[in-house]
mmCIF file of C-alpha atoms in Angstrom:
data_model
loop_
_atom_site.group_PDB
_atom_site.id
_atom_site.type_symbol
_atom_site.label_atom_id
_atom_site.label_comp_id
_atom_site.label_asym_id
_atom_site.label_seq_id
_atom_site.Cartn_x
_atom_site.Cartn_y
_atom_site.Cartn_z
ATOM 1 C CA MET A 413 0.000 0.000 0.000
ATOM 2 C CA ILE A 414 1.197 3.496 -0.855
ATOM 3 C CA ALA A 415 1.407 5.980 2.041
ATOM 4 C CA PHE A 416 0.409 9.623 1.619
ATOM 5 C CA ASP A 417 3.731 10.839 3.003
ATOM 6 C CA ASP A 418 5.690 8.810 0.450
ATOM 7 C CA VAL A 419 4.005 10.480 -2.529
ATOM 8 C CA ALA A 420 5.208 13.710 -4.160
ATOM 9 C CA VAL A 421 3.638 15.902 -6.821
ATOM 10 C CA GLY A 422 5.202 14.939 -10.128
ATOM 11 C CA ASP A 423 5.658 11.269 -9.249
ATOM 12 C CA SER A 424 4.848 8.952 -12.141
ATOM 13 C CA LEU A 425 2.804 5.837 -11.458
ATOM 14 C CA PRO A 426 3.805 2.636 -13.254
ATOM 15 C CA GLY A 427 2.085 2.816 -16.636
ATOM 16 C CA ALA A 428 0.540 -0.098 -18.485
ATOM 17 C CA SER A 429 -0.554 -1.211 -21.937
ATOM 18 C CA PHE A 430 -3.919 -2.947 -22.175
ATOM 19 C CA PRO A 431 -4.697 -5.081 -25.231
ATOM 20 C CA VAL A 432 -8.384 -4.860 -26.230
ATOM 21 C CA THR A 433 -10.088 -7.478 -28.382
ATOM 22 C CA ARG A 434 -13.645 -7.981 -29.550
ATOM 23 C CA GLU A 435 -13.991 -10.537 -26.769
ATOM 24 C CA HIS A 436 -13.335 -7.794 -24.191
ATOM 25 C CA LEU A 437 -16.098 -5.693 -25.724
ATOM 26 C CA VAL A 438 -18.609 -8.545 -25.783
ATOM 27 C CA ARG A 439 -17.823 -9.280 -22.136
ATOM 28 C CA TYR A 440 -18.256 -5.625 -21.270
ATOM 29 C CA CYS A 441 -21.607 -5.540 -23.128
ATOM 30 C CA GLY A 442 -22.824 -8.370 -20.930
ATOM 31 C CA ALA A 443 -21.397 -7.049 -17.683
ATOM 32 C CA SER A 444 -22.602 -3.481 -18.176
ATOM 33 C CA GLY A 445 -25.865 -4.102 -20.000
ATOM 34 C CA ASP A 446 -24.785 -1.690 -22.770
ATOM 35 C CA PHE A 447 -25.499 -3.647 -25.964
ATOM 36 C CA ASN A 448 -25.272 -0.706 -28.376
ATOM 37 C CA THR A 449 -24.599 -2.357 -31.750
ATOM 38 C CA ILE A 450 -21.585 -0.115 -32.529
ATOM 39 C CA HIS A 451 -19.692 -2.151 -29.903
ATOM 40 C CA TRP A 452 -20.151 -5.523 -31.623
ATOM 41 C CA SER A 453 -21.353 -5.125 -35.231
ATOM 42 C CA GLN A 454 -18.785 -3.930 -37.731
ATOM 43 C CA ARG A 455 -21.514 -3.543 -40.341
ATOM 44 C CA ILE A 456 -23.587 -1.183 -38.211
ATOM 45 C CA ALA A 457 -20.530 0.696 -36.904
ATOM 46 C CA ARG A 458 -19.510 1.433 -40.507
ATOM 47 C CA ASP A 459 -23.074 2.329 -41.464
ATOM 48 C CA VAL A 460 -23.014 5.149 -38.894
ATOM 49 C CA GLY A 461 -19.651 6.428 -40.109
ATOM 50 C CA LEU A 462 -17.243 4.806 -37.656
ATOM 51 C CA PRO A 463 -14.058 3.172 -38.954
ATOM 52 C CA ASP A 464 -14.828 -0.092 -37.160
ATOM 53 C CA VAL A 465 -16.435 -1.472 -34.009
ATOM 54 C CA ILE A 466 -15.455 0.870 -31.146
ATOM 55 C CA ALA A 467 -14.883 0.194 -27.459
ATOM 56 C CA HIS A 468 -17.418 1.538 -24.969
ATOM 57 C CA GLY A 469 -16.133 4.822 -23.546
ATOM 58 C CA MET A 470 -16.959 3.382 -20.138
ATOM 59 C CA PHE A 471 -14.771 0.356 -20.911
ATOM 60 C CA THR A 472 -11.844 2.658 -21.676
ATOM 61 C CA MET A 473 -12.589 4.614 -18.488
ATOM 62 C CA ALA A 474 -12.628 1.416 -16.414
ATOM 63 C CA THR A 475 -9.434 0.156 -18.038
ATOM 64 C CA ALA A 476 -7.452 3.375 -17.503
ATOM 65 C CA VAL A 477 -8.120 3.517 -13.762
ATOM 66 C CA ARG A 478 -6.529 0.085 -13.269
ATOM 67 C CA VAL A 479 -3.190 1.900 -13.272
ATOM 68 C CA VAL A 480 -4.333 3.816 -10.181
ATOM 69 C CA THR A 481 -5.865 0.791 -8.453
ATOM 70 C CA ASP A 482 -2.761 -1.319 -9.025
ATOM 71 C CA TRP A 483 -0.593 1.496 -7.663
ATOM 72 C CA CYS A 484 -2.533 2.278 -4.492
ATOM 73 C CA GLY A 485 -3.610 -1.329 -3.789
ATOM 74 C CA ASP A 486 -7.174 -0.484 -2.754
ATOM 75 C CA PRO A 487 -9.878 0.238 -5.344
ATOM 76 C CA GLY A 488 -12.049 1.629 -2.545
ATOM 77 C CA ALA A 489 -9.511 4.416 -1.991
ATOM 78 C CA ILE A 490 -10.567 6.069 -5.262
ATOM 79 C CA VAL A 491 -12.977 8.702 -3.995
ATOM 80 C CA GLU A 492 -13.463 10.534 -7.268
ATOM 81 C CA TYR A 493 -12.877 9.655 -10.918
ATOM 82 C CA GLY A 494 -13.868 11.593 -14.011
ATOM 83 C CA VAL A 495 -13.047 11.651 -17.716
ATOM 84 C CA ARG A 496 -14.022 13.220 -20.991
ATOM 85 C CA PHE A 497 -14.386 10.910 -23.960
ATOM 86 C CA THR A 498 -12.400 12.638 -26.705
ATOM 87 C CA LYS A 499 -11.760 9.995 -29.402
ATOM 88 C CA PRO A 500 -13.183 6.542 -30.074
ATOM 89 C CA VAL A 501 -11.069 3.394 -29.722
ATOM 90 C CA PRO A 502 -11.606 1.272 -32.870
ATOM 91 C CA VAL A 503 -11.209 -2.449 -32.191
ATOM 92 C CA PRO A 504 -10.570 -4.413 -35.414
ATOM 93 C CA ASP A 505 -11.616 -8.065 -35.494
ATOM 94 C CA VAL A 506 -8.051 -9.071 -36.314
ATOM 95 C CA GLY A 507 -5.378 -7.724 -33.989
ATOM 96 C CA GLY A 508 -7.636 -5.673 -31.742
ATOM 97 C CA ALA A 509 -6.379 -2.463 -30.142
ATOM 98 C CA VAL A 510 -3.977 -1.414 -27.399
ATOM 99 C CA ILE A 511 -4.678 1.329 -24.866
ATOM 100 C CA ASP A 512 -1.534 2.808 -23.309
ATOM 101 C CA VAL A 513 -2.027 4.468 -19.941
ATOM 102 C CA THR A 514 0.360 6.720 -18.040
ATOM 103 C CA ALA A 515 -0.355 8.611 -14.832
ATOM 104 C CA VAL A 516 1.258 11.286 -12.704
ATOM 105 C CA VAL A 517 0.519 12.760 -9.273
ATOM 106 C CA ALA A 518 -0.708 16.299 -9.993
ATOM 107 C CA VAL A 519 -2.000 17.572 -6.639
ATOM 108 C CA LYS A 520 -1.602 16.663 -2.949
ATOM 109 C CA ASP A 521 -4.237 17.805 -0.461
ATOM 110 C CA ASP A 522 -2.637 17.653 2.987
ATOM 111 C CA ALA A 523 -5.875 18.370 4.848
ATOM 112 C CA ALA A 524 -7.917 15.669 3.111
ATOM 113 C CA ARG A 525 -4.917 13.322 2.735
ATOM 114 C CA THR A 526 -5.841 12.785 -0.884
ATOM 115 C CA VAL A 527 -3.820 12.979 -4.066
ATOM 116 C CA ARG A 528 -5.085 13.766 -7.544
ATOM 117 C CA VAL A 529 -3.680 11.523 -10.234
ATOM 118 C CA ASP A 530 -3.907 12.743 -13.829
ATOM 119 C CA LEU A 531 -4.178 9.988 -16.416
ATOM 120 C CA THR A 532 -3.267 9.906 -20.088
ATOM 121 C CA ALA A 533 -4.781 7.178 -22.272
ATOM 122 C CA THR A 534 -3.686 6.838 -25.886
ATOM 123 C CA ILE A 535 -3.939 4.477 -28.826
ATOM 124 C CA PRO A 536 -1.423 4.288 -31.673
ATOM 125 C CA GLY A 537 -2.401 6.581 -34.545
ATOM 126 C CA PRO A 538 -3.513 5.117 -37.870
ATOM 127 C CA ASP A 539 -0.807 4.036 -40.323
ATOM 128 C CA GLY A 540 2.039 4.513 -37.870
ATOM 129 C CA ALA A 541 1.067 8.073 -36.877
ATOM 130 C CA GLY A 542 1.809 9.257 -33.330
ATOM 131 C CA PRO A 543 -0.369 8.367 -30.346
ATOM 132 C CA VAL A 544 -3.950 9.647 -30.195
ATOM 133 C CA GLY A 545 -5.426 10.647 -26.823
ATOM 134 C CA VAL A 546 -8.751 8.942 -26.160
ATOM 135 C CA LEU A 547 -9.590 10.490 -22.771
ATOM 136 C CA GLY A 548 -9.423 14.135 -21.693
ATOM 137 C CA ARG A 549 -9.234 15.575 -18.164
ATOM 138 C CA ALA A 550 -8.944 12.034 -16.811
ATOM 139 C CA ARG A 551 -8.441 12.513 -13.087
ATOM 140 C CA ALA A 552 -8.698 10.253 -10.075
ATOM 141 C CA VAL A 553 -8.663 11.466 -6.480
ATOM 142 C CA VAL A 554 -7.242 8.841 -4.130
ATOM 143 C CA ARG A 555 -7.392 8.838 -0.335
ATOM 144 C CA LEU A 556 -4.159 7.507 1.155
ATOM 145 C CA ALA A 557 -3.344 6.458 4.695
ATOM 146 C CA MET B 289 -34.510 18.528 -30.705
ATOM 147 C CA VAL B 290 -33.972 18.075 -26.990
ATOM 148 C CA ASN B 291 -36.696 19.687 -24.910
ATOM 149 C CA PRO B 292 -35.087 22.506 -22.864
ATOM 150 C CA ALA B 293 -37.997 22.402 -20.403
ATOM 151 C CA PHE B 294 -36.429 19.258 -18.879
ATOM 152 C CA ALA B 295 -33.516 21.271 -17.444
ATOM 153 C CA GLY B 296 -33.769 21.422 -13.672
ATOM 154 C CA ARG B 297 -36.121 18.459 -13.453
ATOM 155 C CA THR B 298 -35.747 15.958 -10.596
ATOM 156 C CA TYR B 299 -37.235 12.459 -10.683
ATOM 157 C CA PRO B 300 -38.595 10.250 -7.889
ATOM 158 C CA PRO B 301 -36.169 7.626 -6.498
ATOM 159 C CA THR B 302 -35.695 4.538 -8.671
ATOM 160 C CA PRO B 303 -36.621 1.075 -7.369
ATOM 161 C CA ALA B 304 -33.760 -0.405 -5.313
ATOM 162 C CA TYR B 305 -30.843 -2.021 -7.148
ATOM 163 C CA GLU B 306 -29.457 -4.898 -5.113
ATOM 164 C CA VAL B 307 -25.686 -5.194 -5.549
ATOM 165 C CA GLY B 308 -24.755 -8.853 -5.907
ATOM 166 C CA ARG B 309 -21.341 -10.412 -5.327
ATOM 167 C CA GLU B 310 -21.521 -12.243 -8.631
ATOM 168 C CA LYS B 311 -22.492 -9.091 -10.560
ATOM 169 C CA ILE B 312 -19.465 -7.330 -9.070
ATOM 170 C CA ARG B 313 -17.321 -10.308 -10.089
ATOM 171 C CA GLU B 314 -18.722 -10.286 -13.634
ATOM 172 C CA PHE B 315 -18.119 -6.538 -14.018
ATOM 173 C CA ALA B 316 -14.642 -6.758 -12.485
ATOM 174 C CA GLU B 317 -13.653 -9.651 -14.748
ATOM 175 C CA ALA B 318 -14.798 -7.605 -17.748
ATOM 176 C CA THR B 319 -12.711 -4.602 -16.729
ATOM 177 C CA GLY B 320 -9.639 -6.103 -15.003
ATOM 178 C CA ALA B 321 -10.211 -7.731 -11.668
ATOM 179 C CA HIS B 322 -8.636 -6.659 -8.380
ATOM 180 C CA PRO B 323 -8.988 -9.290 -5.621
ATOM 181 C CA ALA B 324 -11.094 -6.879 -3.508
ATOM 182 C CA HIS B 325 -13.849 -7.268 -6.153
ATOM 183 C CA THR B 326 -13.848 -11.055 -6.239
ATOM 184 C CA ASP B 327 -12.472 -12.407 -2.952
ATOM 185 C CA PRO B 328 -14.346 -11.523 0.271
ATOM 186 C CA ASP B 329 -11.236 -12.274 2.362
ATOM 187 C CA ALA B 330 -9.141 -9.845 0.281
ATOM 188 C CA ALA B 331 -11.862 -7.198 0.708
ATOM 189 C CA ARG B 332 -12.031 -7.803 4.482
ATOM 190 C CA ALA B 333 -8.247 -7.457 4.706
ATOM 191 C CA LEU B 334 -8.714 -3.917 3.341
ATOM 192 C CA GLY B 335 -11.376 -3.213 5.964
ATOM 193 C CA TYR B 336 -14.566 -3.798 3.949
ATOM 194 C CA ALA B 337 -17.510 -5.929 5.042
ATOM 195 C CA ASP B 338 -17.651 -7.804 1.715
ATOM 196 C CA VAL B 339 -16.380 -7.476 -1.854
ATOM 197 C CA ILE B 340 -16.476 -3.903 -3.140
ATOM 198 C CA ALA B 341 -17.473 -2.686 -6.597
ATOM 199 C CA PRO B 342 -14.917 -1.323 -9.094
ATOM 200 C CA PRO B 343 -14.637 2.487 -9.385
ATOM 201 C CA THR B 344 -16.952 2.664 -12.437
ATOM 202 C CA PHE B 345 -19.501 0.000 -11.418
ATOM 203 C CA ALA B 346 -22.022 2.685 -10.451
ATOM 204 C CA VAL B 347 -22.570 3.316 -14.170
ATOM 205 C CA LEU B 348 -24.968 0.347 -14.125
ATOM 206 C CA ILE B 349 -27.185 2.204 -11.699
ATOM 207 C CA ALA B 350 -26.624 5.632 -13.263
ATOM 208 C CA GLN B 351 -27.528 4.502 -16.776
ATOM 209 C CA ARG B 352 -30.784 2.930 -15.544
ATOM 210 C CA CYS B 353 -31.470 6.212 -13.824
ATOM 211 C CA ASP B 354 -30.646 8.243 -16.981
ATOM 212 C CA ALA B 355 -33.012 6.023 -18.968
ATOM 213 C CA GLN B 356 -35.965 7.753 -17.286
ATOM 214 C CA LEU B 357 -34.985 10.869 -19.225
ATOM 215 C CA VAL B 358 -33.466 9.371 -22.351
ATOM 216 C CA ARG B 359 -36.430 7.077 -23.043
ATOM 217 C CA ASP B 360 -39.077 9.720 -22.337
ATOM 218 C CA PRO B 361 -40.528 10.700 -25.744
ATOM 219 C CA GLU B 362 -41.326 14.154 -24.355
ATOM 220 C CA ALA B 363 -37.594 14.790 -23.820
ATOM 221 C CA GLY B 364 -36.944 14.507 -27.564
ATOM 222 C CA ILE B 365 -33.676 12.581 -27.240
ATOM 223 C CA ASP B 366 -32.932 10.342 -30.256
ATOM 224 C CA TYR B 367 -30.895 7.595 -28.561
ATOM 225 C CA SER B 368 -29.238 6.574 -31.833
ATOM 226 C CA ARG B 369 -27.640 10.051 -31.857
ATOM 227 C CA VAL B 370 -26.408 9.997 -28.263
ATOM 228 C CA VAL B 371 -22.658 10.000 -27.621
ATOM 229 C CA HIS B 372 -21.213 9.856 -24.121
ATOM 230 C CA GLY B 373 -19.240 13.071 -23.608
ATOM 231 C CA GLU B 374 -18.125 13.041 -19.976
ATOM 232 C CA GLN B 375 -18.531 10.893 -16.895
ATOM 233 C CA THR B 376 -17.624 11.524 -13.271
ATOM 234 C CA PHE B 377 -18.107 9.491 -10.108
ATOM 235 C CA VAL B 378 -17.784 10.908 -6.615
ATOM 236 C CA HIS B 379 -17.735 8.021 -4.155
ATOM 237 C CA HIS B 380 -18.994 8.931 -0.709
ATOM 238 C CA ARG B 381 -18.068 5.384 0.244
ATOM 239 C CA PRO B 382 -17.320 2.240 -1.795
ATOM 240 C CA ILE B 383 -20.283 0.195 -3.031
ATOM 241 C CA VAL B 384 -20.299 -3.112 -1.127
ATOM 242 C CA ALA B 385 -21.995 -6.382 -2.086
ATOM 243 C CA GLY B 386 -25.400 -6.544 -0.443
ATOM 244 C CA ASP B 387 -26.082 -2.820 -0.765
ATOM 245 C CA ARG B 388 -29.612 -1.929 -1.852
ATOM 246 C CA LEU B 389 -29.279 1.353 -3.710
ATOM 247 C CA VAL B 390 -31.797 3.849 -4.976
ATOM 248 C CA ALA B 391 -30.999 6.718 -7.311
ATOM 249 C CA VAL B 392 -32.525 10.131 -7.833
ATOM 250 C CA LEU B 393 -32.051 11.642 -11.281
ATOM 251 C CA HIS B 394 -31.404 15.363 -11.657
ATOM 252 C CA VAL B 395 -31.302 16.984 -15.099
ATOM 253 C CA ASP B 396 -28.698 19.650 -14.399
ATOM 254 C CA GLY B 397 -28.598 21.188 -17.866
ATOM 255 C CA VAL B 398 -29.817 21.111 -21.441
ATOM 256 C CA ARG B 399 -27.992 23.405 -23.841
ATOM 257 C CA ALA B 400 -27.241 23.730 -27.519
ATOM 258 C CA ALA B 401 -23.604 23.738 -28.670
ATOM 259 C CA GLY B 402 -22.505 23.821 -32.293
ATOM 260 C CA GLY B 403 -25.578 22.117 -33.715
ATOM 261 C CA HIS B 404 -25.580 19.481 -30.980
ATOM 262 C CA ALA B 405 -27.406 19.333 -27.670
ATOM 263 C CA MET B 406 -25.522 18.736 -24.419
ATOM 264 C CA VAL B 407 -27.539 17.126 -21.653
ATOM 265 C CA THR B 408 -25.993 16.990 -18.192
ATOM 266 C CA THR B 409 -27.462 14.516 -15.727
ATOM 267 C CA ARG B 410 -26.628 13.619 -12.142
ATOM 268 C CA SER B 411 -27.670 10.459 -10.324
ATOM 269 C CA GLU B 412 -27.548 10.732 -6.542
ATOM 270 C CA ILE B 413 -27.142 7.134 -5.428
ATOM 271 C CA ALA B 414 -27.909 6.278 -1.813
ATOM 272 C CA THR B 415 -28.975 3.380 0.359
ATOM 273 C CA GLU B 416 -32.670 2.858 0.973
ATOM 274 C CA ALA B 417 -32.060 4.374 4.414
ATOM 275 C CA GLY B 418 -30.707 7.540 2.775
ATOM 276 C CA GLU B 419 -26.953 7.152 3.276
ATOM 277 C CA PRO B 420 -25.199 8.847 0.314
ATOM 278 C CA VAL B 421 -23.034 6.362 -1.614
ATOM 279 C CA CYS B 422 -22.144 7.839 -5.010
ATOM 280 C CA THR B 423 -22.818 10.884 -7.147
ATOM 281 C CA ALA B 424 -22.576 9.948 -10.833
ATOM 282 C CA SER B 425 -22.611 12.812 -13.347
ATOM 283 C CA SER B 426 -22.668 12.467 -17.085
ATOM 284 C CA THR B 427 -22.769 14.657 -20.139
ATOM 285 C CA LEU B 428 -24.601 13.196 -23.104
ATOM 286 C CA VAL B 429 -24.054 14.758 -26.498
ATOM 287 C CA VAL B 430 -27.036 14.420 -28.806
ATOM 288 C CA ARG B 431 -25.673 14.930 -32.299
ATOM 289 C CA GLY B 432 -27.709 17.273 -34.474
ATOM 290 C CA GLU B 433 -29.218 16.286 -37.818
ATOM 291 C CA SER B 434 -26.569 17.071 -40.395
#
């Protein structure tokens, strides 16, 4: 477990890369009850102008915060978590996608004994282009002992 | 077009959602499981009475709550045009297996932006006894007809 006094503003958390396949999306459909066809039908996703089936924004949100949970050791310590959904995550049938997550301690609140962790979640750009951010203002507030 | 008269509206509490251990497990396994979501002993070692829900689990309850607005024909929201813009959870305490939770929907805002409509909702999730558990806020973008 991470102690409040051992954390400094600017500290980087261990980042992680999360592979995402169609199977992940189908599982998330079932677990969340969100069966929107753009998350499992390539035909319908393309009909509405998307490049491919896309991950649920809420799946990406849930995946990104694993970096914080794994760092602090207690998912119940996350007292606040918010994101903006800025770009979709296309998940091709073959090869899937990869979401890369990095995180840094941005704020320490000595009175509340909380830290704010700012997250960056990206996917590789198309055709070898640079990374594309898929979440904006992704922030988790964590209460530490 | 989204009906601006819905801004400021508050709904009656939803029927109780009973949080099951196996639903927490299913959700956690779909999003990357931590032992505190699947193993009661691991959760107890962290000081919880039973397994706790992942940080975004409350979306199950919040989206049911939002449906009262989204599925109301009077609100004028075409669900096929809805894109999730933002989501925030403020956890007053972790959700624990066995909780029976009710939610009160608040429509905090309806505004037009660049041909789209932005609808901001807030679900105040609490126990049946009234203990606050989670505040889930979302911004839905309803894309305009192009």
